[in-house]
Each structure stands twice: as C-alpha cells, then as structure tokens.
Short mmCIF file of C-alpha atoms in Angstrom, two decimals:
data_model
loop_
_atom_site.label_atom_id
_atom_site.label_comp_id
_atom_site.label_asym_id
_atom_site.label_seq_id
_atom_site.Cartn_x
_atom_site.Cartn_y
_atom_site.Cartn_z
CA MET A 86 28.91 -103.76 -83.30
CA VAL A 87 26.46 -104.83 -85.99
CA ASN A 88 22.91 -103.55 -85.83
CA PRO A 89 20.04 -105.81 -86.90
CA GLN A 90 18.50 -105.22 -90.29
CA LEU A 91 15.16 -103.83 -89.27
CA GLU A 92 12.07 -103.27 -91.33
CA PRO A 93 11.71 -99.53 -92.22
CA LEU A 94 9.14 -97.64 -90.24
CA CYS A 95 5.93 -96.77 -92.01
CA PRO A 96 6.25 -93.09 -93.06
CA SER A 97 2.54 -92.49 -92.45
CA ARG A 98 3.23 -92.90 -88.74
CA CYS A 99 5.94 -90.30 -88.39
CA ALA A 100 5.79 -86.61 -89.12
CA ILE A 101 9.58 -86.51 -89.50
CA PRO A 102 10.58 -88.25 -92.73
CA MET A 103 14.09 -89.69 -92.71
CA LYS A 104 16.46 -89.91 -95.63
CA THR A 105 16.56 -93.68 -95.46
CA ALA A 106 12.81 -94.19 -95.19
CA PRO A 107 11.31 -95.37 -98.47
CA ARG A 108 7.97 -94.09 -99.62
CA THR A 109 5.25 -96.71 -99.68
CA SER A 110 1.72 -96.75 -100.95
CA GLY A 111 -1.21 -96.89 -98.56
CA TYR A 112 -2.67 -100.12 -97.32
CA THR A 113 -5.94 -101.53 -98.60
CA LEU A 114 -7.07 -103.96 -95.94
CA ALA A 115 -8.96 -106.91 -97.40
CA PRO A 116 -10.03 -110.10 -95.62
CA THR A 117 -7.42 -112.80 -96.10
CA LYS A 118 -6.71 -116.25 -94.74
CA LEU A 119 -3.99 -114.75 -92.56
CA GLU A 120 -6.45 -112.30 -91.05
CA ARG A 121 -8.67 -115.14 -89.94
CA VAL A 122 -5.73 -116.77 -88.19
CA PHE A 123 -5.54 -113.76 -85.86
CA ASN A 124 -9.27 -113.26 -85.35
CA ASP A 125 -9.01 -114.29 -81.70
CA SER A 126 -6.84 -111.28 -80.97
CA LYS A 127 -8.48 -108.98 -83.49
CA GLU A 128 -10.22 -106.83 -80.87
CA GLY A 129 -6.93 -106.11 -79.12
CA CYS A 130 -5.34 -105.11 -82.42
CA HIS A 131 -7.61 -102.13 -83.10
CA THR A 132 -5.56 -99.13 -81.99
CA ARG A 133 -6.33 -96.52 -84.63
CA SER A 134 -6.78 -93.02 -83.27
CA SER A 135 -9.75 -91.13 -84.71
CA SER A 136 -9.04 -87.69 -83.17
CA PRO A 137 -6.37 -85.38 -84.59
CA LEU A 138 -3.18 -84.78 -82.64
CA SER A 139 -4.07 -81.12 -82.04
CA LYS A 140 -6.99 -82.20 -79.85
CA ARG A 141 -5.24 -85.04 -78.00
CA TRP A 142 -1.65 -83.92 -77.56
CA LYS A 143 -2.02 -83.39 -73.82
CA GLU A 144 -3.23 -86.97 -73.43
CA TYR A 145 -0.27 -88.20 -75.48
CA HIS A 146 2.02 -86.23 -73.21
CA GLY A 147 0.66 -87.66 -69.99
CA SER A 148 -2.19 -85.42 -68.79
CA ASN A 149 -4.08 -88.59 -67.77
CA ASP A 150 -0.95 -90.65 -67.10
CA TRP A 151 -1.41 -92.40 -70.47
CA GLU A 152 -4.43 -94.28 -69.13
CA GLY A 153 -5.94 -96.50 -71.85
CA LEU A 154 -3.27 -95.53 -74.40
CA LEU A 155 -0.46 -98.04 -73.78
CA ASP A 156 -2.11 -101.47 -74.00
CA PRO A 157 -3.29 -101.52 -76.71
CA LEU A 158 -0.99 -98.79 -78.00
CA ASP A 159 -2.88 -95.86 -79.48
CA ASP A 160 -1.65 -95.05 -82.98
CA GLY A 161 -1.53 -91.34 -82.28
CA LEU A 162 0.73 -91.95 -79.31
CA ARG A 163 2.80 -94.35 -81.41
CA ASN A 164 3.36 -91.56 -83.94
CA GLU A 165 4.51 -89.18 -81.21
CA ILE A 166 6.90 -91.71 -79.68
CA VAL A 167 8.50 -92.48 -83.04
CA ARG A 168 8.67 -88.78 -83.91
CA TYR A 169 10.66 -87.98 -80.79
CA GLY A 170 12.80 -91.05 -81.34
CA ARG A 171 13.83 -89.52 -84.66
CA PHE A 172 15.08 -86.43 -82.84
CA ILE A 173 17.36 -88.67 -80.77
CA GLU A 174 18.58 -90.41 -83.93
CA ALA A 175 19.52 -86.97 -85.22
CA ALA A 176 21.57 -86.37 -82.05
CA TYR A 177 23.52 -89.57 -82.70
CA GLN A 178 24.02 -88.66 -86.36
CA CYS A 179 25.33 -85.19 -85.48
CA PHE A 180 27.88 -86.44 -82.95
CA ASP A 181 31.44 -86.85 -84.24
CA SER A 182 32.48 -90.24 -82.79
CA ASP A 183 35.64 -90.62 -84.89
CA LEU A 184 38.55 -90.88 -82.42
CA SER A 185 41.02 -89.85 -85.13
CA SER A 186 39.08 -86.70 -85.97
CA PRO A 187 40.30 -83.33 -84.65
CA SER A 188 36.64 -82.47 -84.02
CA TYR A 189 35.99 -85.62 -81.97
CA ALA A 190 33.12 -85.32 -79.45
CA THR A 191 31.71 -82.17 -81.06
CA CYS A 192 28.70 -81.57 -83.30
CA ARG A 193 29.49 -82.26 -86.95
CA TYR A 194 27.04 -79.71 -88.38
CA ALA A 195 26.05 -76.08 -88.02
CA ARG A 196 22.85 -75.40 -86.09
CA ASN A 197 20.90 -74.01 -89.05
CA SER A 198 21.37 -77.21 -91.07
CA MET A 199 21.77 -79.77 -88.30
CA LEU A 200 18.44 -81.61 -88.55
CA GLU A 201 18.42 -81.79 -92.34
CA ARG A 202 22.03 -83.01 -92.55
CA ALA A 203 21.26 -85.62 -89.91
CA GLY A 204 18.53 -86.98 -92.18
CA VAL A 205 15.48 -85.30 -90.63
CA TYR A 206 13.54 -83.35 -93.24
CA GLY A 207 10.45 -81.17 -92.98
CA SER A 208 10.14 -81.39 -89.20
CA GLY A 209 9.24 -77.72 -88.81
CA TYR A 210 11.73 -77.41 -85.93
CA ARG A 211 14.79 -75.17 -85.71
CA VAL A 212 17.77 -75.93 -83.44
CA THR A 213 18.37 -73.02 -81.06
CA LYS A 214 21.01 -74.38 -78.68
CA ASN A 215 23.81 -76.94 -78.64
CA LEU A 216 24.19 -78.84 -75.38
CA HIS A 217 27.35 -80.21 -73.76
CA ALA A 218 27.83 -82.60 -70.85
CA THR A 219 30.92 -82.32 -68.65
CA SER A 220 32.48 -84.92 -66.38
CA SER A 221 33.95 -84.04 -63.00
CA ILE A 222 36.51 -86.85 -63.31
CA PRO A 223 40.02 -85.44 -63.93
CA MET A 224 41.85 -87.22 -66.74
CA PRO A 225 45.65 -87.47 -67.18
CA GLY A 226 47.16 -85.33 -69.91
CA TRP A 227 48.48 -88.30 -71.89
CA THR A 228 44.91 -89.34 -72.79
CA GLY A 229 44.69 -86.36 -75.14
CA HIS A 230 41.34 -85.56 -76.69
CA ILE A 231 40.09 -89.09 -75.90
CA GLY A 232 39.98 -88.09 -72.25
CA MET A 233 38.33 -84.72 -72.84
CA ARG A 234 35.86 -83.86 -70.09
CA SER A 235 33.21 -82.01 -72.13
CA SER A 236 31.39 -83.36 -75.16
CA TRP A 237 28.41 -82.43 -77.31
CA ILE A 238 25.41 -84.43 -76.11
CA GLY A 239 22.35 -82.96 -77.81
CA TYR A 240 20.36 -79.87 -78.65
CA VAL A 241 17.29 -77.74 -78.02
CA ALA A 242 14.91 -77.15 -80.95
CA VAL A 243 11.66 -75.24 -81.23
CA CYS A 244 8.82 -75.74 -83.71
CA GLU A 245 8.51 -72.66 -85.91
CA ASP A 246 6.49 -73.90 -88.89
CA GLU A 247 2.92 -72.62 -88.65
CA ASN A 248 1.41 -75.67 -90.34
CA GLU A 249 3.23 -78.00 -87.97
CA ILE A 250 2.23 -75.90 -84.96
CA SER A 251 -1.38 -76.19 -86.10
CA ARG A 252 -1.04 -79.97 -86.52
CA LEU A 253 0.60 -80.37 -83.09
CA GLY A 254 -1.94 -78.13 -81.38
CA ARG A 255 0.79 -76.06 -79.71
CA ARG A 256 4.32 -74.78 -80.16
CA ASP A 257 6.68 -77.52 -78.99
CA ILE A 258 10.18 -77.19 -77.54
CA VAL A 259 12.17 -80.41 -77.74
CA ILE A 260 15.32 -81.28 -75.81
CA SER A 261 17.08 -84.26 -77.42
CA LEU A 262 19.90 -86.15 -75.66
CA ARG A 263 22.03 -89.01 -76.99
CA GLY A 264 23.40 -91.97 -75.04
CA THR A 265 26.90 -92.77 -73.75
CA ALA A 266 29.66 -92.27 -76.32
CA THR A 267 32.89 -91.00 -74.74
CA CYS A 268 35.43 -92.43 -72.32
CA THR A 269 34.56 -90.02 -69.51
CA GLU A 270 30.84 -90.72 -69.94
CA TRP A 271 31.52 -94.45 -69.53
CA LEU A 272 33.52 -93.72 -66.40
CA GLU A 273 30.67 -91.63 -64.99
CA ASN A 274 28.28 -94.53 -65.66
CA LEU A 275 30.36 -96.62 -63.26
CA ARG A 276 29.67 -94.14 -60.45
CA ALA A 277 26.35 -95.79 -59.73
CA THR A 278 25.84 -95.04 -56.04
CA LEU A 279 23.18 -92.55 -55.02
CA THR A 280 23.97 -89.04 -53.84
CA SER A 281 21.77 -86.24 -52.50
CA CYS A 282 20.02 -84.21 -55.17
CA PRO A 283 21.28 -80.61 -54.73
CA PHE A 284 18.30 -78.85 -56.28
CA GLY A 285 14.53 -78.96 -55.94
CA ASN A 286 14.29 -78.95 -52.15
CA ALA A 287 11.21 -76.75 -52.28
CA ASN A 288 9.33 -79.61 -53.93
CA ASP A 289 10.31 -82.31 -51.44
CA VAL A 290 7.40 -84.35 -50.19
CA LYS A 291 6.49 -83.34 -46.65
CA GLY A 292 6.95 -86.05 -44.08
CA GLN A 293 9.16 -88.28 -46.19
CA THR A 294 11.89 -90.02 -44.21
CA ASP A 295 14.52 -90.29 -46.97
CA ASN A 296 16.36 -87.58 -48.87
CA SER A 297 15.86 -87.19 -52.60
CA MET A 298 18.84 -88.93 -54.20
CA VAL A 299 20.07 -89.48 -57.75
CA GLU A 300 22.86 -91.42 -59.44
CA THR A 301 26.26 -89.85 -58.80
CA GLY A 302 27.59 -90.14 -62.35
CA VAL A 303 24.46 -88.72 -64.00
CA LEU A 304 24.39 -85.78 -61.59
CA SER A 305 28.07 -85.10 -62.33
CA LEU A 306 27.45 -84.96 -66.09
CA TYR A 307 24.46 -82.67 -65.56
CA THR A 308 26.00 -80.12 -63.17
CA SER A 309 29.75 -80.08 -63.92
CA SER A 310 31.32 -77.30 -65.99
CA THR A 311 34.70 -76.02 -67.12
CA SER A 312 36.04 -72.56 -67.90
CA GLU A 313 35.33 -73.21 -71.59
CA SER A 314 32.03 -75.08 -71.31
CA ALA A 315 28.91 -74.28 -69.28
CA SER A 316 27.21 -77.16 -67.52
CA LEU A 317 24.27 -78.93 -69.12
CA GLN A 318 22.16 -77.61 -66.25
CA GLN A 319 23.13 -73.98 -66.90
CA SER A 320 22.61 -74.25 -70.65
CA LEU A 321 19.16 -75.80 -70.30
CA ARG A 322 17.95 -73.40 -67.64
CA GLN A 323 18.97 -70.34 -69.65
CA GLU A 324 17.66 -71.55 -73.01
CA ILE A 325 14.33 -72.94 -71.82
CA LEU A 326 13.65 -69.84 -69.74
CA ARG A 327 14.41 -67.66 -72.78
CA LEU A 328 12.05 -69.66 -75.01
CA VAL A 329 9.28 -69.86 -72.42
CA GLN A 330 9.37 -66.09 -71.96
CA LYS A 331 9.38 -65.55 -75.73
CA TYR A 332 6.36 -67.79 -76.38
CA ASN A 333 4.54 -67.45 -73.08
CA ASN A 334 1.40 -66.01 -74.71
CA GLU A 335 0.57 -69.18 -76.70
CA PRO A 336 0.04 -72.91 -76.07
CA LEU A 337 3.47 -74.34 -75.34
CA SER A 338 4.99 -77.68 -74.40
CA VAL A 339 8.48 -78.77 -73.40
CA THR A 340 9.34 -82.36 -74.33
CA ILE A 341 12.60 -83.94 -73.18
CA THR A 342 13.61 -87.09 -74.98
CA GLY A 343 16.68 -89.26 -74.66
CA HIS A 344 18.12 -92.74 -75.05
CA SER A 345 20.23 -94.65 -72.50
CA LEU A 346 22.35 -92.08 -70.62
CA GLY A 347 20.27 -89.41 -72.36
CA ALA A 348 17.14 -90.92 -70.82
CA SER A 349 18.62 -90.56 -67.32
CA LEU A 350 19.71 -86.99 -68.00
CA ALA A 351 16.24 -86.23 -69.39
CA ILE A 352 14.58 -87.18 -66.09
CA LEU A 353 17.09 -85.19 -64.06
CA ALA A 354 16.65 -82.19 -66.37
CA ALA A 355 12.86 -82.39 -66.09
CA TYR A 356 13.07 -82.30 -62.30
CA ASP A 357 15.47 -79.38 -62.37
CA LEU A 358 13.59 -77.30 -64.96
CA LYS A 359 10.24 -77.69 -63.19
CA THR A 360 11.95 -76.46 -60.03
CA ALA A 361 13.97 -73.59 -61.49
CA ILE A 362 11.55 -72.08 -64.03
CA LYS A 363 8.59 -70.43 -62.34
CA HIS A 364 6.10 -70.95 -65.15
CA ASP A 365 3.23 -73.37 -65.52
CA LEU A 366 5.21 -75.60 -67.87
CA HIS A 367 3.56 -78.54 -69.61
CA LEU A 368 6.71 -80.64 -69.40
CA SER A 369 6.96 -84.32 -70.27
CA VAL A 370 9.70 -86.90 -70.80
CA ILE A 371 9.72 -89.64 -73.46
CA SER A 372 12.70 -91.88 -72.77
CA PHE A 373 14.09 -94.98 -74.48
CA GLY A 374 16.16 -97.70 -72.81
CA GLY A 375 16.96 -95.65 -69.74
CA PRO A 376 18.69 -97.06 -66.65
CA ARG A 377 17.39 -96.21 -63.19
CA VAL A 378 18.31 -92.75 -62.01
CA GLY A 379 17.01 -92.03 -58.50
CA ASN A 380 15.47 -93.31 -55.28
CA ARG A 381 11.90 -93.47 -54.05
CA SER A 382 11.91 -89.93 -52.64
CA PHE A 383 13.17 -88.55 -55.95
CA ARG A 384 10.31 -90.34 -57.70
CA GLN A 385 7.77 -88.94 -55.25
CA ASN A 386 9.04 -85.41 -55.78
CA LEU A 387 8.76 -85.79 -59.56
CA GLU A 388 5.17 -86.99 -59.18
CA ARG A 389 4.36 -84.10 -56.85
CA GLN A 390 5.74 -81.66 -59.44
CA GLY A 391 3.35 -83.04 -62.03
CA THR A 392 6.20 -84.00 -64.34
CA LYS A 393 4.99 -86.68 -66.78
CA ILE A 394 7.45 -89.43 -67.71
CA LEU A 395 6.88 -92.19 -70.28
CA ARG A 396 9.63 -94.79 -70.01
CA ILE A 397 9.86 -97.09 -73.03
CA VAL A 398 11.44 -100.36 -71.94
CA ASN A 399 12.58 -103.45 -73.81
CA SER A 400 12.18 -106.36 -71.37
CA ASP A 401 15.24 -107.99 -72.94
CA ASP A 402 17.42 -104.89 -72.45
CA LEU A 403 19.71 -105.35 -69.43
CA ILE A 404 20.50 -101.63 -69.25
CA THR A 405 16.96 -100.87 -68.06
CA LYS A 406 17.50 -103.17 -65.06
CA VAL A 407 20.51 -101.31 -63.63
CA PRO A 408 21.91 -99.81 -61.49
CA GLY A 409 20.90 -101.02 -58.03
CA PHE A 410 20.85 -104.38 -56.28
CA PHE A 411 17.43 -103.80 -54.79
CA VAL A 412 14.64 -101.69 -56.22
CA GLU A 413 11.61 -100.23 -54.50
CA ASP A 414 8.56 -100.50 -56.73
CA HIS A 415 5.50 -98.24 -56.93
CA ASN A 416 3.61 -100.43 -54.47
CA ASP A 417 6.42 -99.93 -51.95
CA VAL A 418 6.67 -103.65 -51.35
CA ALA A 419 10.17 -103.06 -50.07
CA GLN A 420 8.80 -101.32 -47.01
CA GLU A 421 7.32 -104.59 -45.80
CA LYS A 422 10.80 -106.04 -45.22
CA LYS A 423 12.59 -103.19 -43.51
CA GLY A 424 14.22 -105.48 -41.02
CA HIS A 425 15.90 -107.67 -43.60
CA TRP A 426 19.69 -107.47 -43.17
CA LEU A 427 20.37 -107.46 -46.94
CA GLN A 428 18.02 -104.55 -47.55
CA LYS A 429 19.60 -102.62 -44.68
CA HIS A 430 23.09 -103.23 -46.11
CA VAL A 431 22.02 -102.12 -49.58
CA ARG A 432 20.24 -99.04 -48.24
CA ASP A 433 23.20 -98.03 -46.09
CA ASN A 434 25.47 -98.30 -49.12
CA GLN A 435 23.18 -96.08 -51.24
CA TRP A 436 22.08 -98.68 -53.78
CA VAL A 437 18.29 -98.55 -53.36
CA TYR A 438 16.87 -97.28 -56.65
CA ALA A 439 13.24 -96.87 -57.73
CA ASN A 440 11.58 -97.23 -61.11
CA ILE A 441 10.34 -93.84 -62.28
CA GLY A 442 7.49 -92.99 -64.65
CA HIS A 443 4.91 -94.95 -66.59
CA GLU A 444 6.18 -97.82 -68.72
CA LEU A 445 5.49 -98.94 -72.24
CA ARG A 446 6.99 -102.43 -72.01
CA LEU A 447 8.10 -104.12 -75.22
CA SER A 448 10.10 -107.26 -76.00
CA SER A 449 12.65 -108.10 -78.69
CA ARG A 450 11.38 -111.68 -78.64
CA ALA A 451 8.07 -110.52 -80.11
CA SER A 452 9.70 -109.42 -83.37
CA LEU A 453 10.38 -111.75 -86.27
CA LYS A 454 13.15 -109.39 -87.43
CA LEU A 455 15.23 -109.81 -84.27
CA ASN A 456 16.19 -113.46 -84.47
CA SER A 457 19.71 -112.92 -83.10
CA MET A 458 19.63 -111.02 -79.83
CA ASN A 459 22.51 -109.71 -77.75
CA VAL A 460 22.99 -106.92 -75.21
CA ALA A 461 23.90 -104.33 -77.86
CA THR A 462 21.00 -105.23 -80.17
CA CYS A 463 18.42 -105.13 -77.40
CA HIS A 464 19.62 -101.70 -76.26
CA ASP A 465 20.00 -100.09 -79.69
CA LEU A 466 17.68 -97.15 -80.40
CA LYS A 467 16.77 -98.58 -83.81
CA THR A 468 15.55 -101.72 -82.05
CA TYR A 469 13.35 -99.61 -79.79
CA LEU A 470 11.79 -97.69 -82.69
CA HIS A 471 11.24 -100.95 -84.57
CA LEU A 472 9.47 -102.46 -81.55
CA VAL A 473 7.30 -99.37 -80.96
CA ASN A 474 6.30 -99.40 -84.62
CA GLY A 475 5.24 -103.05 -84.39
CA PHE A 476 3.67 -103.22 -80.94
CA VAL A 477 -0.11 -103.48 -80.76
CA SER A 478 -0.94 -104.88 -77.36
CA SER A 479 0.08 -107.58 -74.91
CA THR A 480 -2.58 -109.84 -76.45
CA CYS A 481 -1.63 -109.14 -80.07
CA PRO A 482 2.08 -109.75 -80.64
CA ALA A 483 4.06 -107.49 -82.94
CA SER A 484 5.09 -110.42 -85.11
CA ALA A 485 1.45 -111.22 -85.84
CA ARG A 486 0.67 -107.64 -86.74
CA MET A 487 3.68 -107.30 -89.04
CA MET A 488 2.84 -110.55 -90.81
CA LEU A 489 -0.74 -109.34 -91.27
CA GLU A 490 0.29 -105.95 -92.63
CA LYS A 491 2.83 -107.53 -94.96
CA ALA A 492 0.24 -109.96 -96.31
CA THR A 493 -2.43 -107.30 -96.82
CA THR A 494 0.08 -104.94 -98.46
CA VAL A 495 1.02 -107.63 -100.96
CA ALA A 496 -2.67 -108.36 -101.58
CA SER A 497 -3.43 -104.70 -102.24
CA THR A 498 -0.71 -104.41 -104.89
CA GLN A 499 -1.80 -107.46 -106.86
#
C-alpha cells in the first residue's frame, strides 16, 4: 500500500513538532496576480483566529457545538485537530506490525520515551497507560501469534508541562487509539450488526421506543478481556478515574481521539466514561475517518450526556459510509417511512445505524496533491491531516488556498 506524497504540514499550525516536519520561514503576504484570481472567494478564506487557545479551548472542544468554526474552518480549531491527529500518528508508529517479530502486536517503545521515539517532540505530555483491545473471537492454535486475541491499541497521556498547560488553558488528558491492524480486529469489523449497549442505562432518553445499540464487533473489542489482559473498558475506567481524582482541583479536559476503528472505539469509550465516572468531565471526541458505530437511540443518549463529538469525514472515504444499509439522519427522515417493507426488514435485522456527532466534511478531490485516489489513500490518516491543513471553507477550495500560499511564500523569499 503506497501512501500519497503529501505536502508537509505547516509547523506554525501544530504544537507537536514531528521529526519529519521541516522548519519553514514565516509567510509575508503580498498582493499578487494569483491573489486577485481568488478575490471572489477571499472573504470565505479569512479564518485566522485572533484569541489565544487558553481563552477558546472550550469552544474548540464543542461547548457551542462548533457553531461558526467549521465553515470556514477556524485556524485555532485547525491547530487543535492537527495536534490530536499527531497523537494518533504516534499510536501507529509505536505499534509493532511486523508479523515476523516476536513482539508483534505490542508497543515497540517504553512509556517514558514513547512519544519522542514515535517522532513527537516537545508535546508536554507524558504517557501514563498502555491500552489493549481484546477480541472475543476464539482462534485456532495453528494461527500462532497472528491470531492473538489481545493487541496494543493506544495509550493515555496527560499534559504535565506548565508552559503547555498555560497555553492550552487547562490540563489535558488525551486518549489516543489507532485503527485496525490485526487479524482478529479485521474479523471483529465484519461483525457489523447492532447489539444492545450493556452500559449507560441510567442515561437512556425517557420515552424512546428503541434500545441503545452499538456495533457488535466494536463492543467486543472494548469489553472483552483475557486472564493476561484487562479489557479496554477496564483500563480506561481505572486510569481516567485515577487522573481525574488526582487533578480534580484544576481546569481539566479529557480528549479521546482515534482513526478508523479507533474512532469507533473513541465514541464508545466517551459514552462509557461519562456514565461510569461521576465527575463533571469536560469530555470531547475528535475522530478521523470513523465508520458508523450505533443507532439513533445511542446517538440521543450521547447528546443527552453532553458528550461532544467532532467527526472529521472525507467524502471520498468509503469507510465513513459503513456499516448499515439504511441510516437514520439527524432530521429523522427515516421515521416518515416506517411502513416501508425494506426499512422494516433492515430494522428487524439490526442494520439501522445513525450518524453521530458534528461533521467537518472534507474531500480528497479538492487537493492538488491527491491526483490518484483509491480506497486506501482516501482513508489514510495522513490524507486526513493533509486535507484539514488545506481546508478553508466550502466556498474556498483547499487547492486554491495551497496555490496561493505557495505563490506568496515564493514571493516573500525573493
């Protein structure tokens, strides 16, 4: 699988410098012929954020449901999205995916050096917990370590640098989860029917006719355990409760971020943690390329909890359109056709999913760097970060903005 050669992200937009990110000089914007070409969309291209992050972090984490921040995309929010995307990149870098390795499906690095060795420098965060996901699918012994049920899937980290805490406006706890990588995880992805959600009943919406349901495979990976490995649910509950109690006397946020399967697990974890931990948590989810994970009742319960979810979607990414043959939208249009035989068949067979959270919708077709598109390219995390970095608004395409910045950068160096 060959990833596209993407333009490096501008370091001024991300508080987490990566090893591969080159340092560039600042831009000096000067009127050019190319600028005049885009004058018609110039108003929609102004997205600079004038307030510091410390004053606006609650907005960026959904306190107002991201109203007025997504289209056009606020630069402060862009920085936050890319910053959390880097934490997911670190999860991928730490995972040992070499099938011939005796440490396959484990974390390659020790906790105290994990972020730095994964290429994330100066983040101000320290990893406090390794996380494992376990499948409930029994595998035959001849599969060996390839069929192992438990695998390292991410980590919990807490911001401990005082300067970074001051810049963020609070102490932040991040939960970072990678996407599908092992055989058993792929098998769980195929278990796409809905099943009753076993936790969070106290938050069920009163009067709702349907039970809160989630994808079977995702729930299995979240709640299953072995004698050697605690479930992802148990690990997260214990660690987040410990950290919340430790830092309960100061401004605190919990941010769950994930890509693909990790995005689905992030939403399920958010629902579970808000239910299990009896604190006034400011908890939000920033997900990339996530498939659907639950039904309409599950979505309603998340909204009633006050859990804030920002779902970053590439319109050309097929993974974001599955699973489910029929999807109820936020306007509940599906309710208008209850008598339709196809809908009844799909509902009876537990395939009715709902889209969850607020969307930042992007498109690979808007980027000049993504000339050759396929399913893998459109779903790749690097593609998502590239698109977030380039997106301005629906009226100012990313390709126009990148051409403009490239031209003005060249002009400033001459």
